[in-house]
Amino acid sequence: MEGMESLVDGYFSHIMNECRSDHGGAVADYIPELSAVDPNGYALSLCVHDGHTYSHGDTATAFTIQSVSKPLTYAMALQKHGAVAVDAKIGVEPSGEAFNEISVDDRRRPKNPMINAGAIFAASMLLPPMDTVDEAAVAAAFAEVLEFYSGCAGRRLTMDEDVYASESATGSRNRAIAYMLDSFGALETSPDAALDLYYRQCSIRVTTDDLAGIGATIANGGVNPRTGRSVFSGETAQRLLSVMTTCGMYDGAGDWVTTVGLPAKSGVGGGILAVLPGQLGIGVYSPRLDEHGNSVRGVQVCRSLSKDLGLHMFNVTRESRVTIRSVYDLSDTSVGAEWSERERSYLRTCRDTIRVYELQGDLTFAGAESVHRRLEADMNQYTVVIVEISRIGVIDAVARTMVLSMKRRLDQTGRRAMLVDPDGVVRASVDRHRNDTALPDLDAPQELQGFDPALPHVHSTMGDAITDAETFLLKHYYDR
């Protein structure tokens, strides 16, 4: 029997299937170990604000984090030295250049921390001063890096020794970048030590579940929603979101912000991390890359998620994490006067099986997903559920479908779902859906079709809904 989570999972399955046939691009080959990966690997994970994670595809497949590591090491530099000191060394302007371009600004600073020059410099800021490589000092710094990354992911991560060795043996361009920075007198440590630490951080193994967890940690102001641990400050999270928005997708950043609208970071290992601030993190994996070094299918998946689920960060809504304003049953309310004394006596015994959920704000995917899971989790505690949306200003097509689909789920279990919609928000949303031929025809049509708001489970007043609930309970009473 399908529940609410299967509906949410249905969206993700549809989006992945929609993009699965795109075999464009090629795996990275300038690092020999990366050229050996399965080009068909494909996974999607999404972690919401409370740590719940949806996982699809090859989510058990581990791959190296590569440049998705750059925001995290930048965060460590910010935490260690402060924003003023870091800004004096690393700029925050989009470069408009490829990730491995050998470039600095007019102050001879790397243009931003998301390109290799900035990332190598950020790694150098985690090391003590040294003229030559002090292997013990580099190992100690990497242990701190691994601990920090693991805190963001919510589990202990490890390094891929083969990829590390491959990067170290073939990283001529990165050596050129590091020695260029050293020639300017910018580095305060050995360029070879900075490179070694950088190669190590890029070789950390992750899954899409890890990337989604890291994204959710950034979205949550530095607090990992899975562990409750504060990994970095809210100020650092704000800085990460800013530079990821403007610089995270390299010279494809403008198109990304326009079409996807999520702070993000890609890596040549095939991973993409994306963040909807305050709400969720996304991890995608597909190793075939486009000319910018971004995953071809990963970009397509993120575009579809943003479009179909309304995740663009510039959607103008009043959505709040606390979408559920209050929850209560009808134990303390009187029974309707229209019933016989025998019926009233029975209804008094089951008032606590009628539960009301009052929602608030503008309802898009993230809020509806949270409501959906809460209703499913509480299902054994009610026979009738009334969802009251008088304080909802806007409800988008996906959120509307998710809320209304609860009727089907409860019908299947002998329960009743009702909606109190005094301002006709759902009616208006359904009308827009009927007139909008651009909406996607998603899989699982029985679950994802719109519901006619004239159906008895949609009411204009709470009184009408309560009467309907009492009628439903009495029908069960007489049918016994």
CSV table of C-alpha atoms in Angstrom, one decimal:
chain,number,residue,atom,x,y,z
A,1,MET,CA,0.0,0.0,0.0
A,2,GLU,CA,1.4,3.4,-1.0
A,3,GLY,CA,1.9,6.0,1.7
A,4,MET,CA,2.8,9.6,1.6
A,5,GLU,CA,6.5,9.0,1.3
A,6,SER,CA,5.8,7.0,-1.9
A,7,LEU,CA,4.2,10.1,-3.3
A,8,VAL,CA,7.3,12.2,-2.6
A,9,ASP,CA,9.5,9.4,-3.9
A,10,GLY,CA,7.4,9.3,-7.0
A,11,TYR,CA,8.5,12.9,-7.8
A,12,PHE,CA,12.1,12.0,-7.5
A,13,SER,CA,11.8,8.8,-9.5
A,14,HIS,CA,10.1,10.6,-12.3
A,15,ILE,CA,12.7,13.4,-12.4
A,16,MET,CA,15.5,10.8,-12.4
A,17,ASN,CA,13.9,8.8,-15.2
A,18,GLU,CA,13.3,12.0,-17.2
A,19,CYS,CA,17.0,12.7,-17.2
A,20,ARG,CA,18.3,9.1,-17.3
A,21,SER,CA,18.5,9.0,-21.2
A,22,ASP,CA,21.0,11.9,-21.3
A,23,HIS,CA,24.4,10.3,-22.0
A,24,GLY,CA,26.1,13.6,-23.0
A,25,GLY,CA,29.5,14.6,-21.6
A,26,ALA,CA,32.4,12.5,-20.6
A,27,VAL,CA,34.1,11.4,-17.4
A,28,ALA,CA,37.1,13.4,-16.2
A,29,ASP,CA,40.3,11.9,-17.7
A,30,TYR,CA,43.0,14.3,-16.6
A,31,ILE,CA,43.1,12.3,-13.3
A,32,PRO,CA,43.7,8.7,-14.4
A,33,GLU,CA,41.7,7.1,-11.5
A,34,LEU,CA,38.6,9.2,-12.3
A,35,SER,CA,38.6,7.9,-15.9
A,36,ALA,CA,38.0,4.4,-14.6
A,37,VAL,CA,34.7,5.1,-12.9
A,38,ASP,CA,31.4,3.6,-14.2
A,39,PRO,CA,30.0,6.4,-16.5
A,40,ASN,CA,26.5,5.2,-15.8
A,41,GLY,CA,26.5,5.8,-12.1
A,42,TYR,CA,23.5,7.8,-11.1
A,43,ALA,CA,22.1,8.8,-7.8
A,44,LEU,CA,19.9,11.5,-6.1
A,45,SER,CA,19.5,12.2,-2.4
A,46,LEU,CA,17.5,15.0,-0.7
A,47,CYS,CA,17.8,15.8,3.1
A,48,VAL,CA,15.2,18.0,4.6
A,49,HIS,CA,15.6,20.3,7.6
A,50,ASP,CA,14.9,17.6,10.2
A,51,GLY,CA,17.5,15.2,8.7
A,52,HIS,CA,15.0,12.9,6.9
A,53,THR,CA,16.6,11.8,3.7
A,54,TYR,CA,15.1,10.6,0.4
A,55,SER,CA,17.5,8.4,-1.5
A,56,HIS,CA,17.2,7.2,-5.1
A,57,GLY,CA,19.5,5.3,-7.5
A,58,ASP,CA,23.1,4.4,-6.7
A,59,THR,CA,23.2,6.1,-3.4
A,60,ALA,CA,25.5,3.4,-1.9
A,61,THR,CA,28.1,4.3,-4.5
A,62,ALA,CA,31.0,6.2,-3.1
A,63,PHE,CA,32.9,8.7,-5.2
A,64,THR,CA,35.5,11.4,-4.5
A,65,ILE,CA,34.3,14.7,-3.4
A,66,GLN,CA,36.7,16.7,-5.5
A,67,SER,CA,35.8,20.4,-5.8
A,68,VAL,CA,32.6,20.0,-3.7
A,69,SER,CA,35.2,20.1,-0.9
A,70,LYS,CA,36.0,23.8,-1.6
A,71,PRO,CA,33.1,25.4,0.4
A,72,LEU,CA,34.0,23.2,3.4
A,73,THR,CA,37.7,24.1,3.5
A,74,TYR,CA,36.8,27.7,2.9
A,75,ALA,CA,34.5,27.4,5.9
A,76,MET,CA,37.4,26.0,8.0
A,77,ALA,CA,39.6,29.0,7.0
A,78,LEU,CA,36.8,31.4,7.9
A,79,GLN,CA,36.3,29.7,11.3
A,80,LYS,CA,40.1,29.7,12.0
A,81,HIS,CA,41.1,33.2,10.8
A,82,GLY,CA,37.8,35.2,10.5
A,83,ALA,CA,36.3,36.8,7.4
A,84,VAL,CA,38.4,39.9,7.4
A,85,ALA,CA,41.7,38.0,7.3
A,86,VAL,CA,40.4,35.5,4.7
A,87,ASP,CA,39.0,38.3,2.5
A,88,ALA,CA,42.5,39.9,2.5
A,89,LYS,CA,43.8,36.7,0.9
A,90,ILE,CA,40.9,35.3,-1.2
A,91,GLY,CA,38.4,37.3,-3.2
A,92,VAL,CA,34.7,36.6,-3.5
A,93,GLU,CA,34.0,37.8,-7.1
A,94,PRO,CA,32.9,35.4,-9.9
A,95,SER,CA,35.8,34.7,-12.2
A,96,GLY,CA,33.9,33.8,-15.4
A,97,GLU,CA,36.7,31.3,-16.0
A,98,ALA,CA,37.2,27.6,-15.9
A,99,PHE,CA,37.8,25.9,-12.5
A,100,ASN,CA,41.5,25.3,-13.1
A,101,GLU,CA,42.3,28.6,-14.7
A,102,ILE,CA,45.6,30.1,-13.6
A,103,SER,CA,44.3,33.6,-12.6
A,104,VAL,CA,44.3,36.1,-9.8
A,105,ASP,CA,42.7,39.6,-9.4
A,106,ASP,CA,44.5,42.9,-9.6
A,107,ARG,CA,45.5,42.5,-5.9
A,108,ARG,CA,47.1,39.1,-6.8
A,109,ARG,CA,44.5,37.3,-4.8
A,110,PRO,CA,42.6,34.2,-6.1
A,111,LYS,CA,39.3,35.6,-7.5
A,112,ASN,CA,37.2,33.3,-5.3
A,113,PRO,CA,37.5,30.2,-3.1
A,114,MET,CA,35.5,28.0,-5.5
A,115,ILE,CA,38.2,27.9,-8.2
A,116,ASN,CA,41.4,25.9,-7.7
A,117,ALA,CA,43.6,28.9,-7.0
A,118,GLY,CA,41.3,30.0,-4.1
A,119,ALA,CA,40.8,26.4,-2.8
A,120,ILE,CA,44.6,25.8,-2.7
A,121,PHE,CA,45.0,29.0,-0.9
A,122,ALA,CA,42.3,28.2,1.6
A,123,ALA,CA,44.0,24.8,2.2
A,124,SER,CA,47.3,26.6,2.9
A,125,MET,CA,45.6,28.7,5.6
A,126,LEU,CA,45.0,25.5,7.6
A,127,LEU,CA,48.7,24.7,7.7
A,128,PRO,CA,51.4,26.1,10.0
A,129,PRO,CA,54.3,28.1,8.3
A,130,MET,CA,56.9,25.7,6.7
A,131,ASP,CA,59.6,26.0,4.0
A,132,THR,CA,59.4,22.3,3.0
A,133,VAL,CA,56.7,19.7,3.5
A,134,ASP,CA,56.4,18.6,7.1
A,135,GLU,CA,54.5,15.4,6.6
A,136,ALA,CA,53.3,15.2,10.2
A,137,ALA,CA,51.9,18.8,10.1
A,138,VAL,CA,50.1,18.0,6.8
A,139,ALA,CA,48.7,14.8,8.3
A,140,ALA,CA,47.5,16.7,11.4
A,141,ALA,CA,45.8,19.3,9.3
A,142,PHE,CA,44.1,16.7,7.1
A,143,ALA,CA,42.9,14.9,10.3
A,144,GLU,CA,41.1,18.2,11.2
A,145,VAL,CA,39.7,18.5,7.6
A,146,LEU,CA,38.4,14.9,7.7
A,147,GLU,CA,36.8,15.5,11.1
A,148,PHE,CA,35.1,18.7,9.9
A,149,TYR,CA,33.8,17.1,6.7
A,150,SER,CA,32.6,14.1,8.7
A,151,GLY,CA,30.8,16.5,11.1
A,152,CYS,CA,29.0,18.1,8.1
A,153,ALA,CA,28.0,14.8,6.6
A,154,GLY,CA,27.0,13.2,9.9
A,155,ARG,CA,29.2,10.1,9.6
A,156,ARG,CA,32.9,9.2,9.5
A,157,LEU,CA,34.3,9.7,6.1
A,158,THR,CA,37.5,8.3,4.6
A,159,MET,CA,40.0,9.1,1.9
A,160,ASP,CA,40.5,7.2,-1.4
A,161,GLU,CA,44.3,6.5,-1.4
A,162,ASP,CA,44.3,5.6,-5.1
A,163,VAL,CA,42.7,8.8,-6.2
A,164,TYR,CA,45.0,10.8,-3.9
A,165,ALA,CA,48.1,9.2,-5.4
A,166,SER,CA,46.7,9.7,-9.0
A,167,GLU,CA,46.0,13.4,-8.3
A,168,SER,CA,49.4,13.9,-6.7
A,169,ALA,CA,51.2,12.3,-9.7
A,170,THR,CA,49.4,14.2,-12.4
A,171,GLY,CA,48.6,17.6,-10.9
A,172,SER,CA,50.9,19.8,-13.0
A,173,ARG,CA,48.4,22.5,-13.5
A,174,ASN,CA,47.6,22.8,-9.8
A,175,ARG,CA,51.4,22.9,-9.1
A,176,ALA,CA,51.6,25.8,-11.5
A,177,ILE,CA,48.8,27.6,-9.6
A,178,ALA,CA,50.4,27.0,-6.2
A,179,TYR,CA,53.9,28.1,-7.4
A,180,MET,CA,52.4,31.2,-9.0
A,181,LEU,CA,50.8,32.1,-5.7
A,182,ASP,CA,54.1,31.4,-3.9
A,183,SER,CA,55.9,33.6,-6.4
A,184,PHE,CA,53.7,36.5,-5.4
A,185,GLY,CA,54.7,36.0,-1.8
A,186,ALA,CA,51.1,35.3,-1.0
A,187,LEU,CA,51.4,31.8,0.6
A,188,GLU,CA,52.6,31.6,4.2
A,189,THR,CA,53.5,28.0,4.0
A,190,SER,CA,55.1,25.5,1.6
A,191,PRO,CA,53.3,25.4,-1.8
A,192,ASP,CA,53.9,21.6,-1.9
A,193,ALA,CA,52.4,21.2,1.6
A,194,ALA,CA,49.3,23.2,0.5
A,195,LEU,CA,49.0,21.1,-2.6
A,196,ASP,CA,49.3,17.9,-0.6
A,197,LEU,CA,46.5,18.9,1.7
A,198,TYR,CA,44.4,20.0,-1.2
A,199,TYR,CA,44.8,16.7,-3.0
A,200,ARG,CA,43.9,14.9,0.2
A,201,GLN,CA,40.7,16.9,0.7
A,202,CYS,CA,39.6,16.3,-2.9
A,203,SER,CA,40.1,12.5,-2.5
A,204,ILE,CA,37.6,12.1,0.4
A,205,ARG,CA,35.0,9.6,-0.4
A,206,VAL,CA,31.3,10.5,-0.2
A,207,THR,CA,27.9,9.3,-1.3
A,208,THR,CA,24.9,11.4,-2.4
A,209,ASP,CA,23.4,10.9,1.0
A,210,ASP,CA,26.6,12.5,2.4
A,211,LEU,CA,26.3,15.5,0.0
A,212,ALA,CA,22.6,16.0,0.9
A,213,GLY,CA,23.5,15.9,4.6
A,214,ILE,CA,26.3,18.5,4.0
A,215,GLY,CA,23.9,20.6,2.1
A,216,ALA,CA,21.3,20.4,4.8
A,217,THR,CA,23.9,21.4,7.4
A,218,ILE,CA,24.7,24.5,5.4
A,219,ALA,CA,21.0,25.2,4.9
A,220,ASN,CA,20.5,24.8,8.7
A,221,GLY,CA,23.1,27.5,9.6
A,222,GLY,CA,25.9,25.1,10.3
A,223,VAL,CA,23.9,22.7,12.5
A,224,ASN,CA,23.8,19.1,11.2
A,225,PRO,CA,20.1,18.1,11.3
A,226,ARG,CA,21.0,14.4,11.6
A,227,THR,CA,23.2,14.8,14.6
A,228,GLY,CA,22.2,18.1,16.1
A,229,ARG,CA,25.8,19.1,16.2
A,230,SER,CA,26.8,22.7,15.5
A,231,VAL,CA,29.7,22.3,13.0
A,232,PHE,CA,30.2,26.0,12.0
A,233,SER,CA,28.6,29.3,12.7
A,234,GLY,CA,25.5,30.9,11.0
A,235,GLU,CA,27.7,33.7,9.7
A,236,THR,CA,30.0,31.1,8.0
A,237,ALA,CA,26.9,29.4,6.5
A,238,GLN,CA,25.8,32.7,5.1
A,239,ARG,CA,29.2,33.3,3.5
A,240,LEU,CA,29.2,29.8,2.0
A,241,LEU,CA,25.7,30.3,0.5
A,242,SER,CA,26.8,33.6,-1.0
A,243,VAL,CA,29.9,32.4,-2.8
A,244,MET,CA,28.3,29.1,-3.8
A,245,THR,CA,25.5,31.1,-5.5
A,246,THR,CA,27.9,33.4,-7.4
A,247,CYS,CA,30.9,31.1,-8.0
A,248,GLY,CA,30.0,27.5,-7.3
A,249,MET,CA,29.3,26.4,-10.8
A,250,TYR,CA,32.3,28.1,-12.4
A,251,ASP,CA,31.7,29.9,-15.7
A,252,GLY,CA,28.2,28.3,-15.8
A,253,ALA,CA,27.1,30.1,-12.7
A,254,GLY,CA,24.9,32.7,-14.3
A,255,ASP,CA,22.9,30.1,-16.2
A,256,TRP,CA,22.7,28.0,-13.1
A,257,VAL,CA,21.3,30.8,-10.9
A,258,THR,CA,18.8,31.7,-13.5
A,259,THR,CA,17.4,28.2,-14.3
A,260,VAL,CA,18.0,26.4,-11.0
A,261,GLY,CA,18.3,29.2,-8.4
A,262,LEU,CA,20.1,27.2,-5.7
A,263,PRO,CA,23.5,27.8,-4.1
A,264,ALA,CA,25.6,24.9,-5.3
A,265,LYS,CA,29.0,23.3,-5.8
A,266,SER,CA,30.0,20.8,-8.4
A,267,GLY,CA,33.0,18.5,-8.6
A,268,VAL,CA,34.8,16.6,-11.5
A,269,GLY,CA,34.1,13.4,-9.6
A,270,GLY,CA,30.5,13.8,-10.9
A,271,GLY,CA,28.9,15.1,-7.7
A,272,ILE,CA,26.8,18.2,-7.2
A,273,LEU,CA,25.8,19.6,-3.9
A,274,ALA,CA,22.8,22.1,-3.8
A,275,VAL,CA,21.2,24.0,-1.0
A,276,LEU,CA,17.8,25.6,-0.4
A,277,PRO,CA,18.6,27.9,2.5
A,278,GLY,CA,16.7,27.1,5.7
A,279,GLN,CA,15.0,24.0,4.2
A,280,LEU,CA,17.0,21.2,2.5
A,281,GLY,CA,20.2,19.9,0.9
A,282,ILE,CA,20.5,18.0,-2.4
A,283,GLY,CA,23.2,15.5,-3.5
A,284,VAL,CA,23.4,14.3,-7.1
A,285,TYR,CA,25.9,12.0,-8.8
A,286,SER,CA,26.5,11.3,-12.4
A,287,PRO,CA,30.1,11.3,-13.6
A,288,ARG,CA,29.8,12.4,-17.2
A,289,LEU,CA,30.8,16.1,-17.3
A,290,ASP,CA,30.0,19.1,-19.5
A,291,GLU,CA,32.5,21.6,-20.8
A,292,HIS,CA,32.3,23.5,-17.5
A,293,GLY,CA,33.3,20.4,-15.5
A,294,ASN,CA,29.7,20.0,-14.1
A,295,SER,CA,27.8,16.7,-14.2
A,296,VAL,CA,25.5,16.8,-17.3
A,297,ARG,CA,22.7,14.7,-15.8
A,298,GLY,CA,23.3,16.3,-12.4
A,299,VAL,CA,22.6,19.7,-13.8
A,300,GLN,CA,19.5,18.5,-15.6
A,301,VAL,CA,18.2,16.8,-12.4
A,302,CYS,CA,18.7,20.0,-10.4
A,303,ARG,CA,16.9,22.0,-13.0
A,304,SER,CA,13.9,19.6,-12.9
A,305,LEU,CA,13.8,19.6,-9.1
A,306,SER,CA,13.8,23.4,-9.1
A,307,LYS,CA,11.2,23.7,-11.8
A,308,ASP,CA,8.8,20.9,-10.8
A,309,LEU,CA,9.1,21.2,-7.0
A,310,GLY,CA,9.3,25.0,-6.9
A,311,LEU,CA,12.7,25.1,-5.2
A,312,HIS,CA,14.2,28.2,-6.8
A,313,MET,CA,15.5,30.3,-3.8
A,314,PHE,CA,13.9,33.5,-5.3
A,315,ASN,CA,10.4,32.1,-5.2
A,316,VAL,CA,8.5,34.9,-3.4
A,317,THR,CA,6.7,33.1,-0.6
A,318,ARG,CA,6.2,33.4,3.1
A,319,GLU,CA,7.1,29.8,3.8
A,320,SER,CA,8.2,29.0,7.3
A,321,ARG,CA,9.8,25.9,8.6
A,322,VAL,CA,7.0,25.8,11.2
A,323,THR,CA,4.3,25.0,8.5
A,324,ILE,CA,2.2,23.2,11.1
A,325,ARG,CA,0.9,26.0,13.4
A,326,SER,CA,-1.0,23.7,15.9
A,327,VAL,CA,-2.3,20.2,16.3
A,328,TYR,CA,-5.3,19.2,18.5
A,329,ASP,CA,-8.2,16.8,18.8
A,330,LEU,CA,-11.8,17.6,19.6
A,331,SER,CA,-11.9,16.1,23.1
A,332,ASP,CA,-12.8,19.5,24.6
A,333,THR,CA,-15.5,20.5,22.0
A,334,SER,CA,-19.2,19.7,22.2
A,335,VAL,CA,-21.0,17.3,19.9
A,336,GLY,CA,-23.4,18.7,17.3
A,337,ALA,CA,-26.9,19.2,18.5
A,338,GLU,CA,-28.5,17.6,15.4
A,339,TRP,CA,-27.8,14.0,16.6
A,340,SER,CA,-29.9,11.8,18.8
A,341,GLU,CA,-28.9,11.3,22.4
A,342,ARG,CA,-27.7,7.8,21.6
A,343,GLU,CA,-25.6,9.2,18.7
A,344,ARG,CA,-24.3,12.1,20.8
A,345,SER,CA,-23.3,9.6,23.6
A,346,TYR,CA,-21.3,7.6,21.1
A,347,LEU,CA,-19.6,10.6,19.5
A,348,ARG,CA,-18.5,11.8,23.0
A,349,THR,CA,-16.4,8.6,23.3
A,350,CYS,CA,-14.5,9.2,20.1
A,351,ARG,CA,-13.9,12.9,19.9
A,352,ASP,CA,-10.2,12.3,20.4
A,353,THR,CA,-10.1,10.3,17.1
A,354,ILE,CA,-10.8,13.5,15.2
A,355,ARG,CA,-7.5,15.4,14.9
A,356,VAL,CA,-7.0,18.9,13.4
A,357,TYR,CA,-3.8,20.2,11.8
A,358,GLU,CA,-3.7,24.0,11.3
A,359,LEU,CA,-1.2,25.1,8.6
A,360,GLN,CA,0.3,28.6,8.0
A,361,GLY,CA,2.5,30.5,5.6
A,362,ASP,CA,2.9,29.9,1.8
A,363,LEU,CA,3.0,26.2,1.1
A,364,THR,CA,5.6,24.8,-1.3
A,365,PHE,CA,7.3,21.4,-1.6
A,366,ALA,CA,9.5,21.6,1.6
A,367,GLY,CA,6.6,22.6,3.9
A,368,ALA,CA,4.2,20.1,2.3
A,369,GLU,CA,6.7,17.3,2.6
A,370,SER,CA,7.0,18.0,6.3
A,371,VAL,CA,3.2,18.0,6.8
A,372,HIS,CA,2.9,14.9,4.7
A,373,ARG,CA,5.3,12.9,6.9
A,374,ARG,CA,3.7,14.2,10.1
A,375,LEU,CA,0.3,13.0,9.0
A,376,GLU,CA,1.6,9.6,8.1
A,377,ALA,CA,3.5,9.3,11.4
A,378,ASP,CA,0.4,10.2,13.4
A,379,MET,CA,-2.0,8.0,11.4
A,380,ASN,CA,-2.6,5.5,14.2
A,381,GLN,CA,-3.8,8.3,16.5
A,382,TYR,CA,-6.8,9.4,14.5
A,383,THR,CA,-9.7,8.1,12.4
A,384,VAL,CA,-10.5,11.5,10.9
A,385,VAL,CA,-7.9,14.2,10.1
A,386,ILE,CA,-8.9,17.8,9.3
A,387,VAL,CA,-6.3,20.0,7.7
A,388,GLU,CA,-7.1,23.7,8.2
A,389,ILE,CA,-5.5,26.1,5.7
A,390,SER,CA,-7.2,29.4,6.4
A,391,ARG,CA,-3.7,30.9,7.2
A,392,ILE,CA,-2.2,29.6,3.9
A,393,GLY,CA,-1.6,32.4,1.4
A,394,VAL,CA,-0.3,30.5,-1.6
A,395,ILE,CA,-0.2,26.8,-2.3
A,396,ASP,CA,1.7,25.6,-5.4
A,397,ALA,CA,0.7,22.7,-7.6
A,398,VAL,CA,3.1,20.1,-6.0
A,399,ALA,CA,2.1,21.1,-2.4
A,400,ARG,CA,-1.6,21.0,-3.3
A,401,THR,CA,-1.3,17.5,-4.7
A,402,MET,CA,0.7,16.3,-1.7
A,403,VAL,CA,-1.9,17.6,0.8
A,404,LEU,CA,-5.0,16.4,-1.2
A,405,SER,CA,-3.5,13.0,-1.9
A,406,MET,CA,-3.8,12.3,1.8
A,407,LYS,CA,-7.5,11.5,1.1
A,408,ARG,CA,-6.6,8.5,-1.1
A,409,ARG,CA,-4.2,7.2,1.5
A,410,LEU,CA,-6.7,7.4,4.4
A,411,ASP,CA,-9.6,6.1,2.2
A,412,GLN,CA,-7.4,3.0,1.7
A,413,THR,CA,-7.1,2.5,5.5
A,414,GLY,CA,-10.8,3.2,6.4
A,415,ARG,CA,-10.1,6.7,7.6
A,416,ARG,CA,-11.3,10.1,6.4
A,417,ALA,CA,-9.3,13.2,5.4
A,418,MET,CA,-10.9,16.6,5.2
A,419,LEU,CA,-9.7,20.1,4.2
A,420,VAL,CA,-11.0,23.4,5.5
A,421,ASP,CA,-10.4,25.9,2.8
A,422,PRO,CA,-12.4,29.1,3.6
A,423,ASP,CA,-10.6,31.4,1.2
A,424,GLY,CA,-10.7,29.0,-1.8
A,425,VAL,CA,-6.9,28.7,-2.0
A,426,VAL,CA,-7.1,25.1,-3.1
A,427,ARG,CA,-9.9,25.8,-5.5
A,428,ALA,CA,-7.9,28.6,-7.1
A,429,SER,CA,-4.8,26.3,-7.3
A,430,VAL,CA,-6.7,23.5,-9.0
A,431,ASP,CA,-8.2,26.0,-11.5
A,432,ARG,CA,-4.7,27.2,-12.3
A,433,HIS,CA,-3.5,23.6,-12.7
A,434,ARG,CA,-6.3,22.8,-15.1
A,435,ASN,CA,-5.4,25.9,-17.2
A,436,ASP,CA,-1.6,25.3,-17.1
A,437,THR,CA,-0.6,22.8,-19.8
A,438,ALA,CA,3.0,23.3,-19.0
A,439,LEU,CA,2.8,21.3,-15.7
A,440,PRO,CA,4.7,18.0,-16.0
A,441,ASP,CA,2.7,14.7,-16.5
A,442,LEU,CA,4.3,12.9,-13.6
A,443,ASP,CA,4.4,9.1,-13.2
A,444,ALA,CA,2.1,7.5,-10.7
A,445,PRO,CA,-1.0,9.3,-12.2
A,446,GLN,CA,-3.5,8.0,-9.6
A,447,GLU,CA,-1.6,9.6,-6.8
A,448,LEU,CA,-0.6,12.8,-8.6
A,449,GLN,CA,-3.8,13.9,-10.3
A,450,GLY,CA,-5.5,17.0,-8.9
A,451,PHE,CA,-8.7,16.5,-6.8
A,452,ASP,CA,-11.9,18.4,-7.4
A,453,PRO,CA,-12.4,20.8,-4.5
A,454,ALA,CA,-16.1,20.3,-4.7
A,455,LEU,CA,-15.7,16.8,-3.2
A,456,PRO,CA,-17.2,16.4,0.3
A,457,HIS,CA,-13.8,16.3,2.0
A,458,VAL,CA,-13.2,20.0,1.2
A,459,HIS,CA,-15.2,22.4,3.3
A,460,SER,CA,-15.5,26.2,3.7
A,461,THR,CA,-15.8,26.1,7.5
A,462,MET,CA,-14.5,24.1,10.4
A,463,GLY,CA,-18.1,23.5,11.5
A,464,ASP,CA,-19.0,21.8,8.2
A,465,ALA,CA,-15.9,19.7,8.5
A,466,ILE,CA,-16.7,18.6,12.1
A,467,THR,CA,-20.2,17.7,11.0
A,468,ASP,CA,-18.8,15.6,8.2
A,469,ALA,CA,-16.4,14.0,10.6
A,470,GLU,CA,-19.3,13.1,13.0
A,471,THR,CA,-21.3,11.7,10.1
A,472,PHE,CA,-18.4,9.5,9.1
A,473,LEU,CA,-17.9,8.2,12.6
A,474,LEU,CA,-21.6,7.4,13.0
A,475,LYS,CA,-21.6,5.6,9.7
A,476,HIS,CA,-18.9,3.4,11.1
A,477,TYR,CA,-20.9,2.9,14.3
A,478,TYR,CA,-24.1,1.8,12.4
A,479,ASP,CA,-22.1,-0.4,10.0
A,480,ARG,CA,-20.7,-2.5,12.8
